[in-house]
PDB file of C-alpha atoms in Angstrom:
ATOM      1  CA  UNK A 174     115.825 111.565  84.808  1.00 57.00           C
ATOM      2  CA  UNK A 175     113.845 111.869  81.569  1.00 64.00           C
ATOM      3  CA  UNK A 176     115.072 114.669  79.347  1.00 59.00           C
ATOM      4  CA  UNK A 177     113.111 117.239  77.372  1.00 61.00           C
ATOM      5  CA  UNK A 178     113.674 116.693  73.621  1.00 62.00           C
ATOM      6  CA  UNK A 179     114.605 119.752  71.599  1.00 57.00           C
ATOM      7  CA  UNK A 180     114.127 118.528  68.016  1.00 74.00           C
ATOM      8  CA  UNK A 181     110.772 117.055  66.996  1.00 88.00           C
ATOM      9  CA  UNK A 182     108.721 117.465  63.834  1.00 92.00           C
ATOM     10  CA  UNK A 183     105.996 120.082  64.114  1.00 94.00           C
ATOM     11  CA  UNK A 184     103.078 117.658  64.432  1.00 95.00           C
ATOM     12  CA  UNK A 185     104.703 115.553  67.134  1.00 96.00           C
ATOM     13  CA  UNK A 186     105.927 118.641  68.969  1.00 96.00           C
ATOM     14  CA  UNK A 187     102.382 120.017  68.994  1.00 97.00           C
ATOM     15  CA  UNK A 188     100.997 116.760  70.373  1.00 97.00           C
ATOM     16  CA  UNK A 189     103.670 116.653  73.046  1.00 97.00           C
ATOM     17  CA  UNK A 190     102.832 120.226  74.034  1.00 97.00           C
ATOM     18  CA  UNK A 191      99.166 119.299  74.217  1.00 98.00           C
ATOM     19  CA  UNK A 192     100.040 116.379  76.520  1.00 98.00           C
ATOM     20  CA  UNK A 193     102.138 118.674  78.701  1.00 98.00           C
ATOM     21  CA  UNK A 194      99.294 121.203  78.869  1.00 98.00           C
ATOM     22  CA  UNK A 195      96.712 118.550  79.795  1.00 98.00           C
ATOM     23  CA  UNK A 196      98.877 117.372  82.680  1.00 98.00           C
ATOM     24  CA  UNK A 197      99.825 120.855  83.836  1.00 98.00           C
ATOM     25  CA  UNK A 198      96.169 121.897  83.899  1.00 96.00           C
ATOM     26  CA  UNK A 199      95.423 119.022  86.288  1.00 95.00           C
ATOM     27  CA  UNK A 200      97.938 120.306  88.849  1.00 96.00           C
ATOM     28  CA  UNK A 201      98.566 116.839  90.279  1.00 98.00           C
ATOM     29  CA  UNK A 202      97.912 113.349  88.913  1.00 98.00           C
ATOM     30  CA  UNK A 203      97.977 109.671  89.801  1.00 98.00           C
ATOM     31  CA  UNK A 204      99.186 107.553  86.892  1.00 98.00           C
ATOM     32  CA  UNK A 205      98.584 103.843  86.555  1.00 98.00           C
ATOM     33  CA  UNK A 206     101.995 102.671  85.319  1.00 98.00           C
ATOM     34  CA  UNK A 207     102.186  99.073  84.123  1.00 95.00           C
ATOM     35  CA  UNK A 208     105.756  99.352  82.856  1.00 96.00           C
ATOM     36  CA  UNK A 209     104.927  99.471  79.155  1.00 96.00           C
ATOM     37  CA  UNK A 210     106.118 102.292  76.933  1.00 98.00           C
ATOM     38  CA  UNK A 211     102.742 104.099  76.962  1.00 97.00           C
ATOM     39  CA  UNK A 212     102.344 104.441  80.718  1.00 98.00           C
ATOM     40  CA  UNK A 213     106.054 105.052  81.296  1.00 98.00           C
ATOM     41  CA  UNK A 214     106.108 107.927  78.799  1.00 98.00           C
ATOM     42  CA  UNK A 215     102.991 109.357  80.431  1.00 99.00           C
ATOM     43  CA  UNK A 216     104.616 109.126  83.870  1.00 99.00           C
ATOM     44  CA  UNK A 217     107.871 110.646  82.591  1.00 98.00           C
ATOM     45  CA  UNK A 218     106.171 113.635  80.942  1.00 98.00           C
ATOM     46  CA  UNK A 219     103.983 114.114  84.015  1.00 98.00           C
ATOM     47  CA  UNK A 220     107.119 114.120  86.157  1.00 98.00           C
ATOM     48  CA  UNK A 221     108.662 116.808  83.955  1.00 97.00           C
ATOM     49  CA  UNK A 222     105.462 118.858  84.098  1.00 97.00           C
ATOM     50  CA  UNK A 223     104.517 118.392  87.749  1.00 98.00           C
ATOM     51  CA  UNK A 224     107.488 116.994  89.641  1.00 97.00           C
ATOM     52  CA  UNK A 225     106.506 115.253  92.886  1.00 96.00           C
ATOM     53  CA  UNK A 226     102.856 116.094  92.220  1.00 98.00           C
ATOM     54  CA  UNK A 227     102.894 113.325  89.608  1.00 98.00           C
ATOM     55  CA  UNK A 228     102.642 109.965  91.343  1.00 99.00           C
ATOM     56  CA  UNK A 229     103.136 106.798  89.291  1.00 99.00           C
ATOM     57  CA  UNK A 230     101.436 103.710  90.716  1.00 99.00           C
ATOM     58  CA  UNK A 231     102.105 100.112  89.720  1.00 98.00           C
ATOM     59  CA  UNK A 232      99.661  97.379  90.703  1.00 98.00           C
ATOM     60  CA  UNK A 233     101.374  94.229  91.918  1.00 98.00           C
ATOM     61  CA  UNK A 234      98.812  91.594  90.963  1.00 96.00           C
ATOM     62  CA  UNK A 235      98.911  87.831  90.299  1.00 94.00           C
ATOM     63  CA  UNK A 236      98.663  88.454  86.548  1.00 97.00           C
ATOM     64  CA  UNK A 237     101.753  90.708  86.428  1.00 97.00           C
ATOM     65  CA  UNK A 238     104.977  88.790  85.717  1.00 97.00           C
ATOM     66  CA  UNK A 239     107.578  89.183  88.474  1.00 97.00           C
ATOM     67  CA  UNK A 240     110.155  90.081  85.840  1.00 96.00           C
ATOM     68  CA  UNK A 241     108.026  93.028  84.721  1.00 97.00           C
ATOM     69  CA  UNK A 242     107.453  94.249  88.274  1.00 98.00           C
ATOM     70  CA  UNK A 243     111.180  94.257  89.029  1.00 98.00           C
ATOM     71  CA  UNK A 244     111.964  96.023  85.750  1.00 97.00           C
ATOM     72  CA  UNK A 245     109.308  98.675  86.367  1.00 98.00           C
ATOM     73  CA  UNK A 246     110.554  99.387  89.881  1.00 98.00           C
ATOM     74  CA  UNK A 247     114.120  99.738  88.621  1.00 98.00           C
ATOM     75  CA  UNK A 248     113.094 102.004  85.731  1.00 98.00           C
ATOM     76  CA  UNK A 249     111.084 104.260  88.040  1.00 98.00           C
ATOM     77  CA  UNK A 250     114.142 104.543  90.273  1.00 98.00           C
ATOM     78  CA  UNK A 251     116.392 105.417  87.325  1.00 97.00           C
ATOM     79  CA  UNK A 252     113.969 108.085  86.104  1.00 97.00           C
ATOM     80  CA  UNK A 253     113.538 109.585  89.561  1.00 98.00           C
ATOM     81  CA  UNK A 254     109.766 109.139  89.495  1.00 98.00           C
ATOM     82  CA  UNK A 255     107.564 109.396  92.559  1.00 98.00           C
ATOM     83  CA  UNK A 256     106.565 105.737  92.387  1.00 99.00           C
ATOM     84  CA  UNK A 257     104.331 103.565  94.539  1.00 99.00           C
ATOM     85  CA  UNK A 258     103.552  99.850  94.309  1.00 99.00           C
ATOM     86  CA  UNK A 259     100.160  98.705  95.568  1.00 98.00           C
ATOM     87  CA  UNK A 260      98.786  95.194  95.906  1.00 97.00           C
ATOM     88  CA  UNK A 261      95.685  94.214  93.938  1.00 97.00           C
ATOM     89  CA  UNK A 262      94.126  90.779  93.514  1.00 96.00           C
ATOM     90  CA  UNK A 263      91.637  90.366  90.718  1.00 96.00           C
ATOM     91  CA  UNK A 264      91.581  86.604  91.382  1.00 97.00           C
ATOM     92  CA  UNK A 265      89.269  87.293  94.319  1.00 96.00           C
ATOM     93  CA  UNK A 266      86.557  88.248  91.814  1.00 97.00           C
ATOM     94  CA  UNK A 267      84.788  85.199  90.351  1.00 98.00           C
ATOM     95  CA  UNK A 268      83.578  87.306  87.444  1.00 97.00           C
ATOM     96  CA  UNK A 269      87.230  87.791  86.497  1.00 97.00           C
ATOM     97  CA  UNK A 270      88.429  84.224  87.057  1.00 98.00           C
ATOM     98  CA  UNK A 271      85.597  82.869  84.879  1.00 98.00           C
ATOM     99  CA  UNK A 272      87.503  84.614  82.057  1.00 97.00           C
ATOM    100  CA  UNK A 273      84.632  86.122  80.060  1.00 95.00           C
ATOM    101  CA  UNK A 274      85.294  88.252  76.990  1.00 92.00           C
ATOM    102  CA  UNK A 275      85.030  91.367  79.171  1.00 92.00           C
ATOM    103  CA  UNK A 276      87.536  90.036  81.720  1.00 94.00           C
ATOM    104  CA  UNK A 277      89.634  93.202  81.438  1.00 92.00           C
ATOM    105  CA  UNK A 278      86.676  95.222  82.673  1.00 94.00           C
ATOM    106  CA  UNK A 279      86.813  93.492  86.061  1.00 96.00           C
ATOM    107  CA  UNK A 280      90.597  93.787  86.276  1.00 95.00           C
ATOM    108  CA  UNK A 281      90.575  97.489  85.469  1.00 95.00           C
ATOM    109  CA  UNK A 282      87.656  98.035  87.851  1.00 96.00           C
ATOM    110  CA  UNK A 283      89.746  96.466  90.624  1.00 96.00           C
ATOM    111  CA  UNK A 284      92.724  98.655  89.708  1.00 97.00           C
ATOM    112  CA  UNK A 285      90.754 101.878  89.415  1.00 98.00           C
ATOM    113  CA  UNK A 286      88.943 101.222  92.705  1.00 97.00           C
ATOM    114  CA  UNK A 287      92.330 100.991  94.429  1.00 98.00           C
ATOM    115  CA  UNK A 288      93.578 104.112  92.645  1.00 98.00           C
ATOM    116  CA  UNK A 289      90.403 105.987  93.587  1.00 98.00           C
ATOM    117  CA  UNK A 290      90.988 105.191  97.264  1.00 98.00           C
ATOM    118  CA  UNK A 291      94.617 106.233  96.957  1.00 98.00           C
ATOM    119  CA  UNK A 292      93.661 109.473  95.220  1.00 98.00           C
ATOM    120  CA  UNK A 293      91.453 110.373  98.168  1.00 97.00           C
ATOM    121  CA  UNK A 294      94.205 109.545 100.654  1.00 98.00           C
ATOM    122  CA  UNK A 295      96.771 111.638  98.770  1.00 97.00           C
ATOM    123  CA  UNK A 296      94.255 114.345  97.848  1.00 97.00           C
ATOM    124  CA  UNK A 297      95.070 113.961  94.156  1.00 97.00           C
ATOM    125  CA  UNK A 298      91.762 114.108  92.277  1.00 95.00           C
ATOM    126  CA  UNK A 299      92.973 113.148  88.808  1.00 97.00           C
ATOM    127  CA  UNK A 300      93.717 109.554  87.801  1.00 98.00           C
ATOM    128  CA  UNK A 301      95.274 108.800  84.405  1.00 98.00           C
ATOM    129  CA  UNK A 302      96.313 105.736  82.435  1.00 97.00           C
ATOM    130  CA  UNK A 303      98.175 104.980  79.232  1.00 95.00           C
ATOM    131  CA  UNK A 304      95.528 104.406  76.562  1.00 95.00           C
ATOM    132  CA  UNK A 305      96.423 105.933  73.178  1.00 95.00           C
ATOM    133  CA  UNK A 306      94.509 106.618  69.968  1.00 94.00           C
ATOM    134  CA  UNK A 307      95.495 103.275  68.402  1.00 91.00           C
ATOM    135  CA  UNK A 308      93.936 101.357  71.290  1.00 84.00           C
ATOM    136  CA  UNK A 309      90.457 102.264  70.107  1.00 75.00           C
ATOM    137  CA  UNK A 310      90.527  99.586  67.394  1.00 62.00           C
ATOM    138  CA  UNK A 311      91.026  96.499  69.584  1.00 59.00           C
ATOM    139  CA  UNK A 312      88.599  94.874  72.012  1.00 61.00           C
ATOM    140  CA  UNK A 313      89.224  96.882  75.210  1.00 74.00           C
ATOM    141  CA  UNK A 314      86.512  96.558  77.885  1.00 82.00           C
ATOM    142  CA  UNK A 315      88.981  98.082  80.348  1.00 82.00           C
ATOM    143  CA  UNK A 316      88.276 101.461  78.780  1.00 88.00           C
ATOM    144  CA  UNK A 317      84.650 101.083  79.903  1.00 91.00           C
ATOM    145  CA  UNK A 318      85.856 100.792  83.503  1.00 94.00           C
ATOM    146  CA  UNK A 319      88.022 103.870  82.992  1.00 94.00           C
ATOM    147  CA  UNK A 320      84.971 105.836  81.921  1.00 94.00           C
ATOM    148  CA  UNK A 321      82.992 104.690  84.943  1.00 95.00           C
ATOM    149  CA  UNK A 322      85.729 105.821  87.326  1.00 96.00           C
ATOM    150  CA  UNK A 323      86.432 109.063  85.487  1.00 96.00           C
ATOM    151  CA  UNK A 324      89.981 107.990  84.645  1.00 97.00           C
ATOM    152  CA  UNK A 325      91.623 110.171  82.010  1.00 97.00           C
ATOM    153  CA  UNK A 326      93.665 109.039  79.006  1.00 97.00           C
ATOM    154  CA  UNK A 327      95.962 112.031  78.321  1.00 98.00           C
ATOM    155  CA  UNK A 328      97.893 110.282  75.553  1.00 98.00           C
ATOM    156  CA  UNK A 329      94.682 109.703  73.627  1.00 97.00           C
ATOM    157  CA  UNK A 330      93.416 113.199  74.403  1.00 97.00           C
ATOM    158  CA  UNK A 331      96.649 114.617  72.980  1.00 98.00           C
ATOM    159  CA  UNK A 332      96.182 112.592  69.775  1.00 98.00           C
ATOM    160  CA  UNK A 333      99.244 110.399  70.298  1.00 98.00           C
ATOM    161  CA  UNK A 334      99.520 107.126  68.388  1.00 97.00           C
ATOM    162  CA  UNK A 335     101.735 104.197  69.349  1.00 96.00           C
ATOM    163  CA  UNK A 336     104.324 105.325  66.811  1.00 97.00           C
ATOM    164  CA  UNK A 337     104.221 108.849  68.269  1.00 98.00           C
ATOM    165  CA  UNK A 338     104.701 107.465  71.764  1.00 98.00           C
ATOM    166  CA  UNK A 339     107.711 105.393  70.767  1.00 98.00           C
ATOM    167  CA  UNK A 340     109.241 108.386  68.983  1.00 97.00           C
ATOM    168  CA  UNK A 341     108.715 110.616  72.019  1.00 98.00           C
ATOM    169  CA  UNK A 342     110.011 107.960  74.403  1.00 98.00           C
ATOM    170  CA  UNK A 343     113.174 107.673  72.324  1.00 97.00           C
ATOM    171  CA  UNK A 344     113.538 111.461  72.183  1.00 96.00           C
ATOM    172  CA  UNK A 345     113.166 111.611  75.985  1.00 95.00           C
ATOM    173  CA  UNK A 346     115.913 109.032  76.386  1.00 96.00           C
ATOM    174  CA  UNK A 347     113.648 106.343  77.830  1.00 97.00           C
ATOM    175  CA  UNK A 348     115.394 102.958  77.507  1.00 97.00           C
ATOM    176  CA  UNK A 349     112.115 101.116  76.900  1.00 96.00           C
ATOM    177  CA  UNK A 350     111.109 103.176  73.844  1.00 97.00           C
ATOM    178  CA  UNK A 351     111.149 100.030  71.660  1.00 95.00           C
ATOM    179  CA  UNK A 352     109.870  97.588  74.289  1.00 93.00           C
ATOM    180  CA  UNK A 353     107.335  95.110  72.860  1.00 88.00           C
ATOM    181  CA  UNK A 354     103.716  95.611  73.876  1.00 84.00           C
ATOM    182  CA  UNK A 355     102.678  94.278  77.267  1.00 83.00           C
ATOM    183  CA  UNK A 356      99.604  92.306  78.252  1.00 89.00           C
ATOM    184  CA  UNK A 357      98.764  90.624  81.533  1.00 94.00           C
ATOM    185  CA  UNK A 358      99.291  86.889  81.939  1.00 97.00           C
ATOM    186  CA  UNK A 359      95.543  86.255  81.894  1.00 97.00           C
ATOM    187  CA  UNK A 360      95.492  87.261  78.221  1.00 95.00           C
ATOM    188  CA  UNK A 361      97.252  83.972  77.418  1.00 97.00           C
ATOM    189  CA  UNK A 362      94.083  81.933  78.070  1.00 97.00           C
ATOM    190  CA  UNK A 363      91.134  81.396  75.700  1.00 96.00           C
ATOM    191  CA  UNK A 364      87.972  83.096  76.891  1.00 96.00           C
ATOM    192  CA  UNK A 365      85.989  80.737  79.101  1.00 97.00           C
ATOM    193  CA  UNK A 366      89.059  78.969  80.497  1.00 97.00           C
ATOM    194  CA  UNK A 367      89.040  79.530  84.255  1.00 98.00           C
ATOM    195  CA  UNK A 368      92.051  81.461  85.522  1.00 98.00           C
ATOM    196  CA  UNK A 369      93.880  80.307  88.643  1.00 98.00           C
ATOM    197  CA  UNK A 370      97.071  81.361  90.392  1.00 97.00           C
ATOM    198  CA  UNK A 371      98.610  77.990  89.514  1.00 98.00           C
ATOM    199  CA  UNK A 372      97.917  78.372  85.789  1.00 98.00           C
ATOM    200  CA  UNK A 373      99.226  81.932  85.771  1.00 98.00           C
ATOM    201  CA  UNK A 374     102.425  80.681  87.401  1.00 98.00           C
ATOM    202  CA  UNK A 375     102.758  77.965  84.739  1.00 98.00           C
ATOM    203  CA  UNK A 376     102.451  80.442  81.885  1.00 98.00           C
ATOM    204  CA  UNK A 377     104.866  82.823  83.591  1.00 98.00           C
ATOM    205  CA  UNK A 378     107.435  80.036  84.029  1.00 98.00           C
ATOM    206  CA  UNK A 379     107.094  79.133  80.343  1.00 98.00           C
ATOM    207  CA  UNK A 380     107.606  82.731  79.246  1.00 98.00           C
ATOM    208  CA  UNK A 381     110.561  83.090  81.612  1.00 98.00           C
ATOM    209  CA  UNK A 382     112.079  80.048  79.894  1.00 98.00           C
ATOM    210  CA  UNK A 383     111.757  81.820  76.545  1.00 98.00           C
ATOM    211  CA  UNK A 384     113.199  85.047  77.931  1.00 97.00           C
ATOM    212  CA  UNK A 385     116.167  83.206  79.441  1.00 97.00           C
ATOM    213  CA  UNK A 386     116.879  81.732  75.998  1.00 97.00           C
ATOM    214  CA  UNK A 387     117.058  85.131  74.332  1.00 96.00           C
ATOM    215  CA  UNK A 388     113.538  85.544  72.938  1.00 96.00           C
ATOM    216  CA  UNK A 389     112.130  89.053  73.286  1.00 93.00           C
ATOM    217  CA  UNK A 390     108.742  89.329  71.552  1.00 93.00           C
ATOM    218  CA  UNK A 391     106.516  86.369  72.251  1.00 95.00           C
ATOM    219  CA  UNK A 392     103.474  84.951  73.981  1.00 96.00           C
ATOM    220  CA  UNK A 393     102.775  81.508  75.407  1.00 98.00           C
ATOM    221  CA  UNK A 394      99.097  80.756  74.811  1.00 98.00           C
ATOM    222  CA  UNK A 395      97.639  78.171  77.189  1.00 98.00           C
ATOM    223  CA  UNK A 396      95.339  75.472  75.798  1.00 98.00           C
ATOM    224  CA  UNK A 397      95.029  72.912  78.574  1.00 97.00           C
ATOM    225  CA  UNK A 398      98.074  70.630  78.393  1.00 97.00           C
ATOM    226  CA  UNK A 399      99.259  72.350  75.201  1.00 98.00           C
ATOM    227  CA  UNK A 400     101.377  75.489  75.045  1.00 98.00           C
ATOM    228  CA  UNK A 401     101.191  77.427  71.779  1.00 98.00           C
ATOM    229  CA  UNK A 402     104.160  79.700  71.136  1.00 98.00           C
ATOM    230  CA  UNK A 403     103.791  82.951  69.247  1.00 97.00           C
ATOM    231  CA  UNK A 404     107.115  84.574  68.433  1.00 96.00           C
ATOM    232  CA  UNK A 405     108.190  87.497  66.309  1.00 95.00           C
ATOM    233  CA  UNK A 406     108.852  86.355  62.706  1.00 95.00           C
ATOM    234  CA  UNK A 407     112.571  86.981  63.121  1.00 96.00           C
ATOM    235  CA  UNK A 408     112.642  84.689  66.177  1.00 97.00           C
ATOM    236  CA  UNK A 409     110.819  81.711  64.618  1.00 97.00           C
ATOM    237  CA  UNK A 410     114.008  80.136  63.289  1.00 97.00           C
ATOM    238  CA  UNK A 411     115.506  80.253  66.775  1.00 97.00           C
ATOM    239  CA  UNK A 412     112.384  78.595  68.195  1.00 97.00           C
ATOM    240  CA  UNK A 413     112.673  75.758  65.669  1.00 97.00           C
ATOM    241  CA  UNK A 414     116.413  75.389  66.271  1.00 98.00           C
ATOM    242  CA  UNK A 415     115.838  75.158  70.027  1.00 97.00           C
ATOM    243  CA  UNK A 416     112.714  73.018  69.767  1.00 97.00           C
ATOM    244  CA  UNK A 417     114.046  70.014  71.691  1.00 97.00           C
ATOM    245  CA  UNK A 418     115.273  72.207  74.531  1.00 98.00           C
ATOM    246  CA  UNK A 419     112.017  74.176  74.636  1.00 98.00           C
ATOM    247  CA  UNK A 420     109.870  71.045  74.673  1.00 98.00           C
ATOM    248  CA  UNK A 421     111.894  69.634  77.562  1.00 98.00           C
ATOM    249  CA  UNK A 422     111.634  72.903  79.485  1.00 98.00           C
ATOM    250  CA  UNK A 423     107.893  73.213  78.923  1.00 98.00           C
ATOM    251  CA  UNK A 424     107.252  69.602  79.888  1.00 98.00           C
ATOM    252  CA  UNK A 425     109.121  70.187  83.136  1.00 98.00           C
ATOM    253  CA  UNK A 426     106.757  73.105  83.758  1.00 97.00           C
ATOM    254  CA  UNK A 427     103.679  70.929  83.183  1.00 97.00           C
ATOM    255  CA  UNK A 428     102.812  71.063  79.467  1.00 98.00           C
ATOM    256  CA  UNK A 429     102.505  67.806  77.539  1.00 97.00           C
ATOM    257  CA  UNK A 430     102.868  69.304  74.059  1.00 97.00           C
ATOM    258  CA  UNK A 431     104.287  72.480  72.546  1.00 98.00           C
ATOM    259  CA  UNK A 432     103.281  74.022  69.211  1.00 98.00           C
ATOM    260  CA  UNK A 433     104.569  76.990  67.219  1.00 97.00           C
ATOM    261  CA  UNK A 434     102.033  79.366  65.649  1.00 96.00           C
ATOM    262  CA  UNK A 435     103.281  80.007  62.112  1.00 95.00           C
ATOM    263  CA  UNK A 436     101.297  83.245  61.982  1.00 94.00           C
ATOM    264  CA  UNK A 437     103.715  84.570  64.592  1.00 93.00           C
ATOM    265  CA  UNK A 438     103.160  86.931  67.472  1.00 90.00           C
ATOM    266  CA  UNK A 439     100.351  89.402  67.034  1.00 77.00           C
ATOM    267  CA  UNK A 440      98.702  91.641  69.522  1.00 68.00           C
ATOM    268  CA  UNK A 441      95.271  90.531  70.704  1.00 60.00           C
ATOM    269  CA  UNK A 442      95.274  87.135  68.976  1.00 58.00           C
ATOM    270  CA  UNK A 443      92.898  85.808  71.638  1.00 58.00           C
ATOM    271  CA  UNK A 444      90.452  88.515  70.513  1.00 59.00           C
ATOM    272  CA  UNK A 445      90.299  87.245  66.933  1.00 62.00           C
ATOM    273  CA  UNK A 446      87.026  85.425  67.594  1.00 57.00           C
ATOM    274  CA  UNK A 447      85.429  88.351  69.413  1.00 52.00           C
ATOM    275  CA  UNK A 448      82.752  90.147  67.399  1.00 48.00           C
ATOM    276  CA  UNK A 449      80.254  92.904  68.043  1.00 44.00           C
ATOM    277  CA  UNK A 450      76.730  91.449  68.218  1.00 39.00           C
ATOM    278  CA  UNK A 451      74.915  94.659  69.129  1.00 38.00           C
ATOM    279  CA  UNK A 452      75.876  98.203  70.096  1.00 39.00           C
ATOM    280  CA  UNK A 453      77.774  97.940  73.365  1.00 43.00           C
ATOM    281  CA  UNK A 454      77.678  94.118  73.341  1.00 45.00           C
ATOM    282  CA  UNK A 455      80.229  91.510  72.338  1.00 47.00           C
ATOM    283  CA  UNK A 456      80.288  87.780  71.730  1.00 50.00           C
ATOM    284  CA  UNK A 457      82.644  85.012  70.661  1.00 48.00           C
ATOM    285  CA  UNK A 458      82.425  83.649  67.117  1.00 44.00           C
ATOM    286  CA  UNK A 459      82.893  79.883  66.914  1.00 41.00           C
ATOM    287  CA  UNK A 460      85.803  78.789  64.674  1.00 40.00           C
ATOM    288  CA  UNK A 461      84.730  78.338  61.066  1.00 36.00           C
ATOM    289  CA  UNK A 462      81.633  80.517  61.292  1.00 33.00           C
ATOM    290  CA  UNK A 463      81.416  83.751  59.296  1.00 32.00           C
ATOM    291  CA  UNK A 464      81.584  87.099  60.992  1.00 31.00           C
ATOM    292  CA  UNK A 465      78.231  88.806  61.522  1.00 25.00           C
TER     293      UNK A 465
END
């Protein structure tokens, strides 16, 4: 069970109270819970505020690593959450598999459509997800889908930043308070590279190989027959030391070459060429061209 923290600084305590009030005012909520620290904290606080009237829902989709699904199910059990797993399949949507820059819009639309149907079945009118105030700076077309479906972002509404969320998660005794940021497997592909179940499985196998060798913050970026590794700076030396083993493992998975990105892991690196070209529109800047 999550616990209610008793000692927080005044600003964080006020934001937590605001989050609690937002959820209590709803009376009952459905929460899209991916397993990352944001959505888990939201589900935990909702559980404290509303008990069984807070229902956490995880979407089992082709782009969710099996390791993450198992971990999320186990965490929900440990926390005593009212937790459901539903099946979604964004790969049935050709607009998604074409992998445009607004790919996340189609994924979130699929998710929110399922949650909307579930909310009607359970007679729970409010749907929430784990966007926070820091998420407003990155390229996030999924938030457009949230607006279209009327999905609330209580963490953002309460003014909570990522640092706030980690501090609250730690204060609540959540074991994933310092878990690295999550992103679906489709985020490992350059925009315009078609996404298939087979390629998702290849990337997942490569990342499982890293996990099994002790790496904890990383991404495997897929560039055809080349896998580009992004690791946390403190894990780069380990990647170099294990290079022969990693190359052999990745070749067995289907990659011909393996590279290490010396810039290290960074959130949203596949968005680095995405620029605004007009209000409400986005495009991809070709390498070497100036931003406009």
